[in-house]
Short mmCIF file of C-alpha atoms in Angstrom, two decimals:
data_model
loop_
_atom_site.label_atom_id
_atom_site.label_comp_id
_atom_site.label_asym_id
_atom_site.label_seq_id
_atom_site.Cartn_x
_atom_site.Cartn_y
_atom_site.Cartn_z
CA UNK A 1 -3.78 -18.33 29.51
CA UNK A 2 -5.92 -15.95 30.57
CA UNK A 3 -8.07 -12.98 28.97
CA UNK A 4 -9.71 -10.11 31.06
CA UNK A 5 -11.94 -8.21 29.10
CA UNK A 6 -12.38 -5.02 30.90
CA UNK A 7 -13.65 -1.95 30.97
CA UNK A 8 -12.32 0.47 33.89
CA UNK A 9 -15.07 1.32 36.60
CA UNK A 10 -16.03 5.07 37.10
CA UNK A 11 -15.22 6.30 40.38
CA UNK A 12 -19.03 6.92 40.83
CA UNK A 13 -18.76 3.02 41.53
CA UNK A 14 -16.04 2.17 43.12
CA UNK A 15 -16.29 5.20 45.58
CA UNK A 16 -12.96 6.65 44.93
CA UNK A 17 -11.58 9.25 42.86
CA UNK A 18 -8.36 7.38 41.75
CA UNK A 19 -7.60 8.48 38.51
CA UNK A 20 -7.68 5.98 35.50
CA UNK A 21 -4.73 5.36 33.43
CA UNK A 22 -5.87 4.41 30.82
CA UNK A 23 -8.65 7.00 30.40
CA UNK A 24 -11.84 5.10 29.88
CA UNK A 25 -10.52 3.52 27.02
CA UNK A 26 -11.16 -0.14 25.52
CA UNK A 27 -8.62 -2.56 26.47
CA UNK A 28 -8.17 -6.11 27.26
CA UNK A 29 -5.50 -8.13 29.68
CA UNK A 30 -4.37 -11.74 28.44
CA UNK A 31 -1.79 -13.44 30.56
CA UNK A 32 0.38 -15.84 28.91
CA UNK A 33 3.82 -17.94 29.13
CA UNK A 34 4.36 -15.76 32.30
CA UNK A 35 3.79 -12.30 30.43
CA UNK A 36 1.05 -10.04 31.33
CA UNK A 37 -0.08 -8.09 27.75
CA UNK A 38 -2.38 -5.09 28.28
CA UNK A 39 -3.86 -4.15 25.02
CA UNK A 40 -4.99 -1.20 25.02
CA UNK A 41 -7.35 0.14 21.87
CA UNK A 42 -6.92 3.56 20.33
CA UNK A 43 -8.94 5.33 17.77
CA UNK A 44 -6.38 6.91 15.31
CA UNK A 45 -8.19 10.19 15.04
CA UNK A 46 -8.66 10.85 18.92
CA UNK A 47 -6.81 13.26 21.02
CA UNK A 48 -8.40 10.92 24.39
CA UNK A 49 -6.35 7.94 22.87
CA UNK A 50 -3.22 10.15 22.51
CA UNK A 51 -3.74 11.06 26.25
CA UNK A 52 -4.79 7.66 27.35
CA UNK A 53 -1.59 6.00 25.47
CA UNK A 54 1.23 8.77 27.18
CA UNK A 55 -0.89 8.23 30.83
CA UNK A 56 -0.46 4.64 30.17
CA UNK A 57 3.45 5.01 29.72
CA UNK A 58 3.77 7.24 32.02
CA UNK A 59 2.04 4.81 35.04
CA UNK A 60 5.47 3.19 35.30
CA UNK A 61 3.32 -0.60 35.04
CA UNK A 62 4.67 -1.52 32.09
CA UNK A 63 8.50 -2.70 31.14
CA UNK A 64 7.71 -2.85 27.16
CA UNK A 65 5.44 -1.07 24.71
CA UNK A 66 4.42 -3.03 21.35
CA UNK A 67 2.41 -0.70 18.53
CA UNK A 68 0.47 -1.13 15.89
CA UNK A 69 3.17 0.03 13.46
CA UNK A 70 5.98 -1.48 11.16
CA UNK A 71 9.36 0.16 10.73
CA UNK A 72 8.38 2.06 7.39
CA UNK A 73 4.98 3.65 9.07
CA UNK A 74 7.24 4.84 11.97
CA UNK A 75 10.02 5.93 9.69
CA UNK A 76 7.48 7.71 7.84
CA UNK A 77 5.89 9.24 11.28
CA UNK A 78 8.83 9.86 13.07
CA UNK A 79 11.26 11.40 10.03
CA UNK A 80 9.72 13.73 7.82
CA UNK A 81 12.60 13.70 5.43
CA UNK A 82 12.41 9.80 4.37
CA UNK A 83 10.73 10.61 0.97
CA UNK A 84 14.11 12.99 0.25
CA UNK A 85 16.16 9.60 -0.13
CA UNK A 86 14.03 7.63 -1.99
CA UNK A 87 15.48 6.36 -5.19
CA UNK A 88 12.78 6.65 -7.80
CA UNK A 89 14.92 5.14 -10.08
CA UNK A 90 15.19 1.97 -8.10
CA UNK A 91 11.41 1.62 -7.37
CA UNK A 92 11.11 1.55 -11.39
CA UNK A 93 13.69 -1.11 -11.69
CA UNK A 94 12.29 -3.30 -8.84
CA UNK A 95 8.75 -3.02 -10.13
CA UNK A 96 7.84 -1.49 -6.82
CA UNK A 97 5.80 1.53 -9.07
CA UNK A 98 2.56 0.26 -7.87
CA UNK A 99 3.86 -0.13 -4.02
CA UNK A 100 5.08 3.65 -3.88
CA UNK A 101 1.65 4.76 -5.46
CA UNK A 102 -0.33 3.03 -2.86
CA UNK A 103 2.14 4.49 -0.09
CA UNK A 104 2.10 7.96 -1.38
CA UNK A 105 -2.12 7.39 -1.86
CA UNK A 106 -1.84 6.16 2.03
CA UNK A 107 -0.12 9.43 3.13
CA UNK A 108 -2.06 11.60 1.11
CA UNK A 109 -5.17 10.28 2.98
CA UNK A 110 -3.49 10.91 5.90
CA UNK A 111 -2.82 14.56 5.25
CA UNK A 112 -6.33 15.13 4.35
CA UNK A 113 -7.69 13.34 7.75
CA UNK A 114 -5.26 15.68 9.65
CA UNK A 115 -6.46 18.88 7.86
CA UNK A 116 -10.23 17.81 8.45
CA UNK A 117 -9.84 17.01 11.89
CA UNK A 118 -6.73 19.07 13.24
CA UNK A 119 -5.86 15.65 14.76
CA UNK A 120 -2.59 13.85 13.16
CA UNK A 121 -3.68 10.28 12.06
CA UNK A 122 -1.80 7.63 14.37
CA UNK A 123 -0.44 10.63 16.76
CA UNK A 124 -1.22 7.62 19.64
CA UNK A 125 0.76 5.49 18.40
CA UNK A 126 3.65 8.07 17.80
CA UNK A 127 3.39 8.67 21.36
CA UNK A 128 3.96 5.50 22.67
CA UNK A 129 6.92 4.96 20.57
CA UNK A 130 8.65 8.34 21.76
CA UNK A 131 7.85 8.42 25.02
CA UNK A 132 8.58 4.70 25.55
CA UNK A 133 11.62 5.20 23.88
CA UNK A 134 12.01 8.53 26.20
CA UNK A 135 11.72 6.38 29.23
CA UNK A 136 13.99 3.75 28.04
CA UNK A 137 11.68 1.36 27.43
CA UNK A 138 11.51 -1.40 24.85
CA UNK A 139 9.62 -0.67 21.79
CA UNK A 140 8.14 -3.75 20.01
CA UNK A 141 6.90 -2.66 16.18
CA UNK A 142 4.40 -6.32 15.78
CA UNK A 143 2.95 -4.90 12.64
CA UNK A 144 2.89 -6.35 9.16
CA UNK A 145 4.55 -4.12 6.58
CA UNK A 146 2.04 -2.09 4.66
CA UNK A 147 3.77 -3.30 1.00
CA UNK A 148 3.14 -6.76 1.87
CA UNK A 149 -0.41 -6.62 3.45
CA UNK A 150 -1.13 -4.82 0.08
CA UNK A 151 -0.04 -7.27 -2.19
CA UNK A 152 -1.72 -10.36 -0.71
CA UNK A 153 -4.56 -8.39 -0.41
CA UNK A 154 -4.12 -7.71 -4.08
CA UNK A 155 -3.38 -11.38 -4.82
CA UNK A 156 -6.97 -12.38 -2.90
CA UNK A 157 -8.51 -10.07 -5.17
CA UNK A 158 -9.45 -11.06 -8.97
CA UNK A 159 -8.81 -9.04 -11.96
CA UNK A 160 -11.97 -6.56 -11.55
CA UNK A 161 -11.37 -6.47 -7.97
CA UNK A 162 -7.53 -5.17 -8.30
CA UNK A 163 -8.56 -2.70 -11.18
CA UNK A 164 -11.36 -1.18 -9.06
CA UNK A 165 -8.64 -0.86 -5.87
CA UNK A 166 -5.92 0.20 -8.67
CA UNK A 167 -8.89 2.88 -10.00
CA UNK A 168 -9.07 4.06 -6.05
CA UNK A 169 -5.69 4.87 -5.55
CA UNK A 170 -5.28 7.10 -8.50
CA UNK A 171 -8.78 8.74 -7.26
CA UNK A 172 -7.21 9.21 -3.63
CA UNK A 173 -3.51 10.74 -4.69
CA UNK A 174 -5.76 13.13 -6.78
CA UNK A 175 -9.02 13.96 -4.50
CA UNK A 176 -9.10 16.57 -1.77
CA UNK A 177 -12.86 16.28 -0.87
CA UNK A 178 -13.52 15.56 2.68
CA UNK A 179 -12.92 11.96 4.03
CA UNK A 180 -16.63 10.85 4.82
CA UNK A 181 -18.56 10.42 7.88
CA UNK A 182 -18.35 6.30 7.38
CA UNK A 183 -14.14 6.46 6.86
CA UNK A 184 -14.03 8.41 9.96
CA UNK A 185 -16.30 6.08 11.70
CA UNK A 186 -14.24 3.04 11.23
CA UNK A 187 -11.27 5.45 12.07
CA UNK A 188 -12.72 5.92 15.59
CA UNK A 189 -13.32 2.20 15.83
CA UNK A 190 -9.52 1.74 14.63
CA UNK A 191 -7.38 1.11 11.70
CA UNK A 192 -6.30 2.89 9.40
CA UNK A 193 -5.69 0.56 7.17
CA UNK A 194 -9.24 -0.72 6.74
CA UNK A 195 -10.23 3.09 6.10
CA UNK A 196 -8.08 3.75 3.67
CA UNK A 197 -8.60 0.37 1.61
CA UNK A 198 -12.54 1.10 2.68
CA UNK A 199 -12.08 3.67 0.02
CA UNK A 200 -10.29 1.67 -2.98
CA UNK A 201 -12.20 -1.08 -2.74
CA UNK A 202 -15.39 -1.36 -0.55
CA UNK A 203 -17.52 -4.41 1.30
CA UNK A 204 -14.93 -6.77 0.17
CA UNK A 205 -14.32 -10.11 2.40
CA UNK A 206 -10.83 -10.39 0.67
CA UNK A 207 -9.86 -7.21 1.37
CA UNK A 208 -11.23 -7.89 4.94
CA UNK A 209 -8.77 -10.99 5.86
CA UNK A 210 -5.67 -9.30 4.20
CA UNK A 211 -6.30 -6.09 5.99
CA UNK A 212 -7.76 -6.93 9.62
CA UNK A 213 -8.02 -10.73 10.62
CA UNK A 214 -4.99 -11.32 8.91
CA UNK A 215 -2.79 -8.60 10.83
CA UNK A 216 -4.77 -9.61 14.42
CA UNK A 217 -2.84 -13.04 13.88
CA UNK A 218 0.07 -11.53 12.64
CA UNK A 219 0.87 -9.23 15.56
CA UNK A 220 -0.48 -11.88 18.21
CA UNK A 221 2.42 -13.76 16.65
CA UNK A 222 4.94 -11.11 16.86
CA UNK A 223 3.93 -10.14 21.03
CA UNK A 224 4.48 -14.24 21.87
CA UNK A 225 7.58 -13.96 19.36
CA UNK A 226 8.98 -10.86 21.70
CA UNK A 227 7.88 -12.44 24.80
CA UNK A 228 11.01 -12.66 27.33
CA UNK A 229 12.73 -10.56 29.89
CA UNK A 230 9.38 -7.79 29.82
CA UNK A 231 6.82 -9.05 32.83
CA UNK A 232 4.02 -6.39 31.47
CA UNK A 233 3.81 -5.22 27.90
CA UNK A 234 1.85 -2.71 27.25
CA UNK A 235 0.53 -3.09 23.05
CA UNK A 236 -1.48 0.06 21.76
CA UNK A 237 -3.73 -1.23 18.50
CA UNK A 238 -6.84 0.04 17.09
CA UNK A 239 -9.92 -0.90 18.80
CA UNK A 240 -11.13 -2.90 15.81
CA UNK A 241 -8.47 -5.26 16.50
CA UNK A 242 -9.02 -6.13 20.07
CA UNK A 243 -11.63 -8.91 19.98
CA UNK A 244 -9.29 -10.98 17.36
CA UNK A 245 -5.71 -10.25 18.82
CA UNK A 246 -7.06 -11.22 22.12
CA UNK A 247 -8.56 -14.19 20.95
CA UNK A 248 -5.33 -15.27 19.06
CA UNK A 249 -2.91 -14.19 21.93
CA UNK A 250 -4.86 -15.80 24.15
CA UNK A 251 -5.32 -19.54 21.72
CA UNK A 252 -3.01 -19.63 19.00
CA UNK A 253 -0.44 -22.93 19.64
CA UNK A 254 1.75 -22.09 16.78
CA UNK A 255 5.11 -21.50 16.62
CA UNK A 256 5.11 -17.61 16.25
CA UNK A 257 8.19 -18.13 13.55
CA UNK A 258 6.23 -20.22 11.35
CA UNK A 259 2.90 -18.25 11.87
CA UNK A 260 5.03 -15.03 10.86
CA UNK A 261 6.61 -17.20 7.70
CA UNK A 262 2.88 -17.96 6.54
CA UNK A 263 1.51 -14.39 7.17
CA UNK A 264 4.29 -13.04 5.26
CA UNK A 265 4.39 -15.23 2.00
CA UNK A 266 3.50 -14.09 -1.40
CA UNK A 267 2.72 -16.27 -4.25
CA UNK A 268 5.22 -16.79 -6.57
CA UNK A 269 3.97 -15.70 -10.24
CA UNK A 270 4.62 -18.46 -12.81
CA UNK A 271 7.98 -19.44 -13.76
CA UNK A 272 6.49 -19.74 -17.23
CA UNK A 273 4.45 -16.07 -18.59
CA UNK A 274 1.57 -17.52 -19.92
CA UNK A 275 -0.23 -14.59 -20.94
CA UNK A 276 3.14 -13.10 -22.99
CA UNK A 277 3.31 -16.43 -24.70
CA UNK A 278 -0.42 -16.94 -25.61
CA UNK A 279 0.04 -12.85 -26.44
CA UNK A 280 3.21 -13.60 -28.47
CA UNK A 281 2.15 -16.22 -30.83
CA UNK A 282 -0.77 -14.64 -31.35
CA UNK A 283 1.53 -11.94 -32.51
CA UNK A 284 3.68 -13.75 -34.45
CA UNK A 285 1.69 -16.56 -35.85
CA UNK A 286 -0.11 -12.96 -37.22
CA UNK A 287 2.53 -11.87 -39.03
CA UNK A 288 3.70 -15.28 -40.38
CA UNK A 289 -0.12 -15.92 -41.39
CA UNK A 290 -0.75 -12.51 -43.34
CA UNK A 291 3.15 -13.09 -44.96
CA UNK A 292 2.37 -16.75 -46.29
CA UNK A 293 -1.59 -15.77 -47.44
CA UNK A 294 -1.45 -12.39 -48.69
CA UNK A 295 2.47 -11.82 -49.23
CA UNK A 296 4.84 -9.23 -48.32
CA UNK A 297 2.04 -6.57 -48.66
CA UNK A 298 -0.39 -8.08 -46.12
CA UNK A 299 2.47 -9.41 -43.72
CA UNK A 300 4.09 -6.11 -43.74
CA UNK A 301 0.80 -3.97 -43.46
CA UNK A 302 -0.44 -5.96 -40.64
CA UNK A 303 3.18 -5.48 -38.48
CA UNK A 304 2.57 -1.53 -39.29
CA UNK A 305 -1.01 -1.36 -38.14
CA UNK A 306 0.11 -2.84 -34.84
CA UNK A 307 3.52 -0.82 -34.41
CA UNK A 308 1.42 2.52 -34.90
CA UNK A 309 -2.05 1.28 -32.96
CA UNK A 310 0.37 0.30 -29.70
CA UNK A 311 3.22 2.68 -30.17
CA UNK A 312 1.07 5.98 -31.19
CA UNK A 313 -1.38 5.15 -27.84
CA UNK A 314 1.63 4.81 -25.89
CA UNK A 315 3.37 7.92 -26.73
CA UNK A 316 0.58 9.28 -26.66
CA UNK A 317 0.02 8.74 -23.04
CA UNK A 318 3.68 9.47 -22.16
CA UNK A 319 3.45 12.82 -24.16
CA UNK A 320 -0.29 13.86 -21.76
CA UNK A 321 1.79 13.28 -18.66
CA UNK A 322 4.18 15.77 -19.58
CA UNK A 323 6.93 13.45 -21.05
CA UNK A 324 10.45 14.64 -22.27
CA UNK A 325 10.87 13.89 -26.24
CA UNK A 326 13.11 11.01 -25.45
CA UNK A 327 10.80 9.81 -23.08
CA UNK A 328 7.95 10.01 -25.61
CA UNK A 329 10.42 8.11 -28.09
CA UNK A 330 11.16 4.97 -25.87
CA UNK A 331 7.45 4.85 -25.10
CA UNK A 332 7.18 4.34 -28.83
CA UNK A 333 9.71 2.59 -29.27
CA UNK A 334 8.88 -0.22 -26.05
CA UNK A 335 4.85 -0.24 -26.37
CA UNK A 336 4.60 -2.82 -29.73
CA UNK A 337 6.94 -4.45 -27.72
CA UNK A 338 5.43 -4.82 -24.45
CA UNK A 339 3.34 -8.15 -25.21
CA UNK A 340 6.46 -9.79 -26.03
CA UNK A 341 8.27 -9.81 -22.66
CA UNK A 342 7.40 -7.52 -19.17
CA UNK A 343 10.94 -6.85 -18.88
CA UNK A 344 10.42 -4.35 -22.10
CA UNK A 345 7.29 -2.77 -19.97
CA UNK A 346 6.39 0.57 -21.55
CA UNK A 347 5.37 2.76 -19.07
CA UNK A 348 8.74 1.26 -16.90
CA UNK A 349 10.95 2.31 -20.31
CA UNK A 350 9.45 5.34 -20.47
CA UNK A 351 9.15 6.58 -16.94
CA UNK A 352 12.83 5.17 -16.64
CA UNK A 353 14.02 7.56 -18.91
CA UNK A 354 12.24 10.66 -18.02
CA UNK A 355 13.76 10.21 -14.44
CA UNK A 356 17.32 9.49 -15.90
CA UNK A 357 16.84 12.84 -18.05
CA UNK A 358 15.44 14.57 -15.66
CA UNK A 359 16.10 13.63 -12.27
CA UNK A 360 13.86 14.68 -9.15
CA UNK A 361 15.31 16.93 -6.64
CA UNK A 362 15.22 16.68 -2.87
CA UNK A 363 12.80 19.82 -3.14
CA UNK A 364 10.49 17.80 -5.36
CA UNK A 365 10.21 14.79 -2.75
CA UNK A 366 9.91 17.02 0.23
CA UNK A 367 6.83 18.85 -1.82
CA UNK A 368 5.28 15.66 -2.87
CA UNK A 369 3.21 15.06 -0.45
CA UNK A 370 1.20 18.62 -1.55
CA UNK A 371 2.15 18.22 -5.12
CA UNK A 372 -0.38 15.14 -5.36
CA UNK A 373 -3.30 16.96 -3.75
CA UNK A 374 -3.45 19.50 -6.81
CA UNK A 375 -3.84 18.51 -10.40
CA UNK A 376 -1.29 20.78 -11.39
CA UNK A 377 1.29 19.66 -9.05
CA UNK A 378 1.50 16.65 -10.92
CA UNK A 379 2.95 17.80 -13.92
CA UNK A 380 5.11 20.24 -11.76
CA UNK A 381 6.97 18.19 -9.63
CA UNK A 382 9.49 15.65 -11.46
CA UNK A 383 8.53 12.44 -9.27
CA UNK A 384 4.81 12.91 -9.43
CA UNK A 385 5.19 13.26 -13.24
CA UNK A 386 7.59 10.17 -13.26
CA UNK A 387 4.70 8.24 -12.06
CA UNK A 388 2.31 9.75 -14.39
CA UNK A 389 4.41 9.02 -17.07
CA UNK A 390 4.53 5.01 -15.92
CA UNK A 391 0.74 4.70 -15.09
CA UNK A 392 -0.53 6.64 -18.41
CA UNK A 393 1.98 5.48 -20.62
CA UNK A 394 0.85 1.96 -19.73
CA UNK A 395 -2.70 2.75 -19.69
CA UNK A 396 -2.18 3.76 -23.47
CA UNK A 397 0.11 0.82 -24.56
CA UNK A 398 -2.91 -1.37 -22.82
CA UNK A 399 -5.85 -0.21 -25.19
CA UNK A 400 -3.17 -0.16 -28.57
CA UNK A 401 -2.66 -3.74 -27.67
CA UNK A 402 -6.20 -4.32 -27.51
CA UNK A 403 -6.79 -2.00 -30.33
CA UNK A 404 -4.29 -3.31 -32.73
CA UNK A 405 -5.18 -7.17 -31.62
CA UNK A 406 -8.62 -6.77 -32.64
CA UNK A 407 -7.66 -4.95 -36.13
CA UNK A 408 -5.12 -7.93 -36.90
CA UNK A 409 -7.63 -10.38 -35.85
CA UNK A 410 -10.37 -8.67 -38.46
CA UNK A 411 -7.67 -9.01 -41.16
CA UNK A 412 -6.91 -12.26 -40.36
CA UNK A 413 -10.74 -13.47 -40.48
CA UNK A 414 -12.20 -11.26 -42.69
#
């Protein structure tokens, strides 16, 4: 196993005006099991890496091409139409709310790096897939999917930590500023994953291993995994991951399969809900207190005070994202509820019946993307709204809870 680190000589040195293939860019060679991998790096924002990547395809040296990307990110790339057939009603259900936000946030950043720049984010990496695929060439997608890198970065985070990236998201589906200088720096030095999380949640080492040292093992895993008939494979990444995919190409003795099962795990939550059970006899050893010390009156005033502190706040929050009446109603309804069990989550109630009642068209995904940019847009298209009505209808629910547990608690002691 072998790694050449190299960077092409001009033809000022070598006395010849051969042209380069791969354009001056950063790339390394590591020749293993038989295979020769060229991995060349790319800066996503970079019209030379878009050139350097179809050159490289175009040489004719290579009989694969592997790319930074997972199906979804090409789907999303390659089909502008894929947010038509999403079933909003089906992310609710699977609890996948928080998933589509940070894929719609992703995009979103995306749209305002190509509007700043004129340069489509990850056009390099679209290249290689079409034109490989135009040549009849192998494509090899060694990426880990974005939902899962995002939720063991999530799990690596603690609770401040997740609310701050949580906080970031909502700030990047809204914002339209400029991306700044330091985003588009690490752009340029490759991933744009690490610049988009850069702006959720900055400087932090968890974020760092889910996002980059985690994926350089992951995809080194996935070329040895693919390794067979193709002599020369040809893997486009972002520069930043060069140094580490090299280094675990070149080293790692694993079995790719059970590096890949690893990489790809996600902590279980408990079987048993703690939190809903310390929550829910809190709750109910409440009610059964104020009942057996201060009679009906107490026990009944205290079950009121927390039905209107947690159900008002939620409605309340369904009703500023534009809710239907219904909607508004089953917010109410769910939110004193909530603690009790996260199957009866109010902002999922709620956000499930506004999109039963009122049901997105394929108009309203295909204008999402530029919906989300504009503060009105949210309230005017129906699956924007649908995900305002989950996020604010459990942001309200949250602080009645907290609201209405610290007013039965100052009955209880005072």
């Amino acid at each position: 196993m072998t790694i050449d680190d190299t960077t092409p000589p001009s033809p000022a040195e070598t006395g010849t005006v051969a042209a380069d293939p791969l354009h001056g860019q950063p790339h390394q060679v590591v020749e293993r099991d038989g295979v020769r991998y060229t991995l060349l790096g790319t800066a996503h924002v970079s019209r030379a890496s878009v050139d350097a990547v179809r050159a490289a395809v175009a040489s004719g040296a290579y009989d694969a091409v592997a790319v930074e990307l997972d199906p979804g990110r090409l789907q999303s790339m390659t089909d502008p139409d894929v947010l038509a057939r999403m079933d909003i009603v089906r992310v609710l259900r699977e609890g996948k709310t928080h998933l589509f936000a940070a894929n719609l946030a992703l995009s979103a950043y995306q749209r305002r790096l190509a509007e700043q720049l004129d340069v489509e984010p990850g056009a390099e990496l679209k290249a290689a897939v079409l034109d490989a695929r135009e040549r009849g060439l192998p494509v090899q997608l060694i990426d880990r999917e974005v939902g899962l890198t995002f939720r063991r970065a999530m799990q690596r985070l603690g609770w401040w930590g997740r609310a701050k990236t949580g906080a970031g998201i909502l700030v990047a589906m809204f914002g339209d500023e400029e991306v700044g200088d330091e985003e588009i720096e690490k752009l340029k030095q490759g991933d744009m994953l690490e610049a988009s999380f850069g702006e959720f949640a900055s400087h932090s080492p968890a974020l760092y291993e889910s996002v980059i040292a985690e994926r350089d093992r992951y995809m080194a895993a996935r070329l040895r995994q693919e390794a067979g008939a193709p002599r020369s494979v040809l893997a486009v990444v972002g520069a930043g991951h060069l140094p580490g995919l090299a280094r675990h190409l070149a080293a790692d003795t694993g079995a790719p399969a059970e590096i890949l099962g690893e990489l790809e795990s996600v902590k279980e939550k408990s079987r048993f809900p703690w939190m809903e059970a310390i929550i829910a006899t809190f709750l109910l050893g409440g009610f059964a207190w104020g009942f057996w010390q201060g009679g009906v009156d107490v026990g009944s005033d205290l079950i009121v005070q927390w039905v209107l502190a947690t159900g008002v706040l939620g409605a309340l929050g369904c009703a500023i994202a534009g809710g239907h009446p219904l909607s508004i109603l089953a917010a109410f309804i769910a939110s004193p509820l909530t603690p009790l069990h996260p199957a009866l989550a109010s902002g999922t109630v709620s956000a499930l019946v506004e999109a039963s009642l009122r049901k997105p068209t394929y108009a309203d995904f295909m204008a999402l993307r530029d919906d989300v940019q504009h503060l009105k847009g949210w309230w005017r298209n129906r699956v924007a709204r649908t995900l305002l009505n989950f996020f604010l209808t459990s942001l309200g629910t949250a602080i009645g809870v907290w609201t209405g547990g610290l007013r039965m608690l100052g009955k209880l002691i005072g």
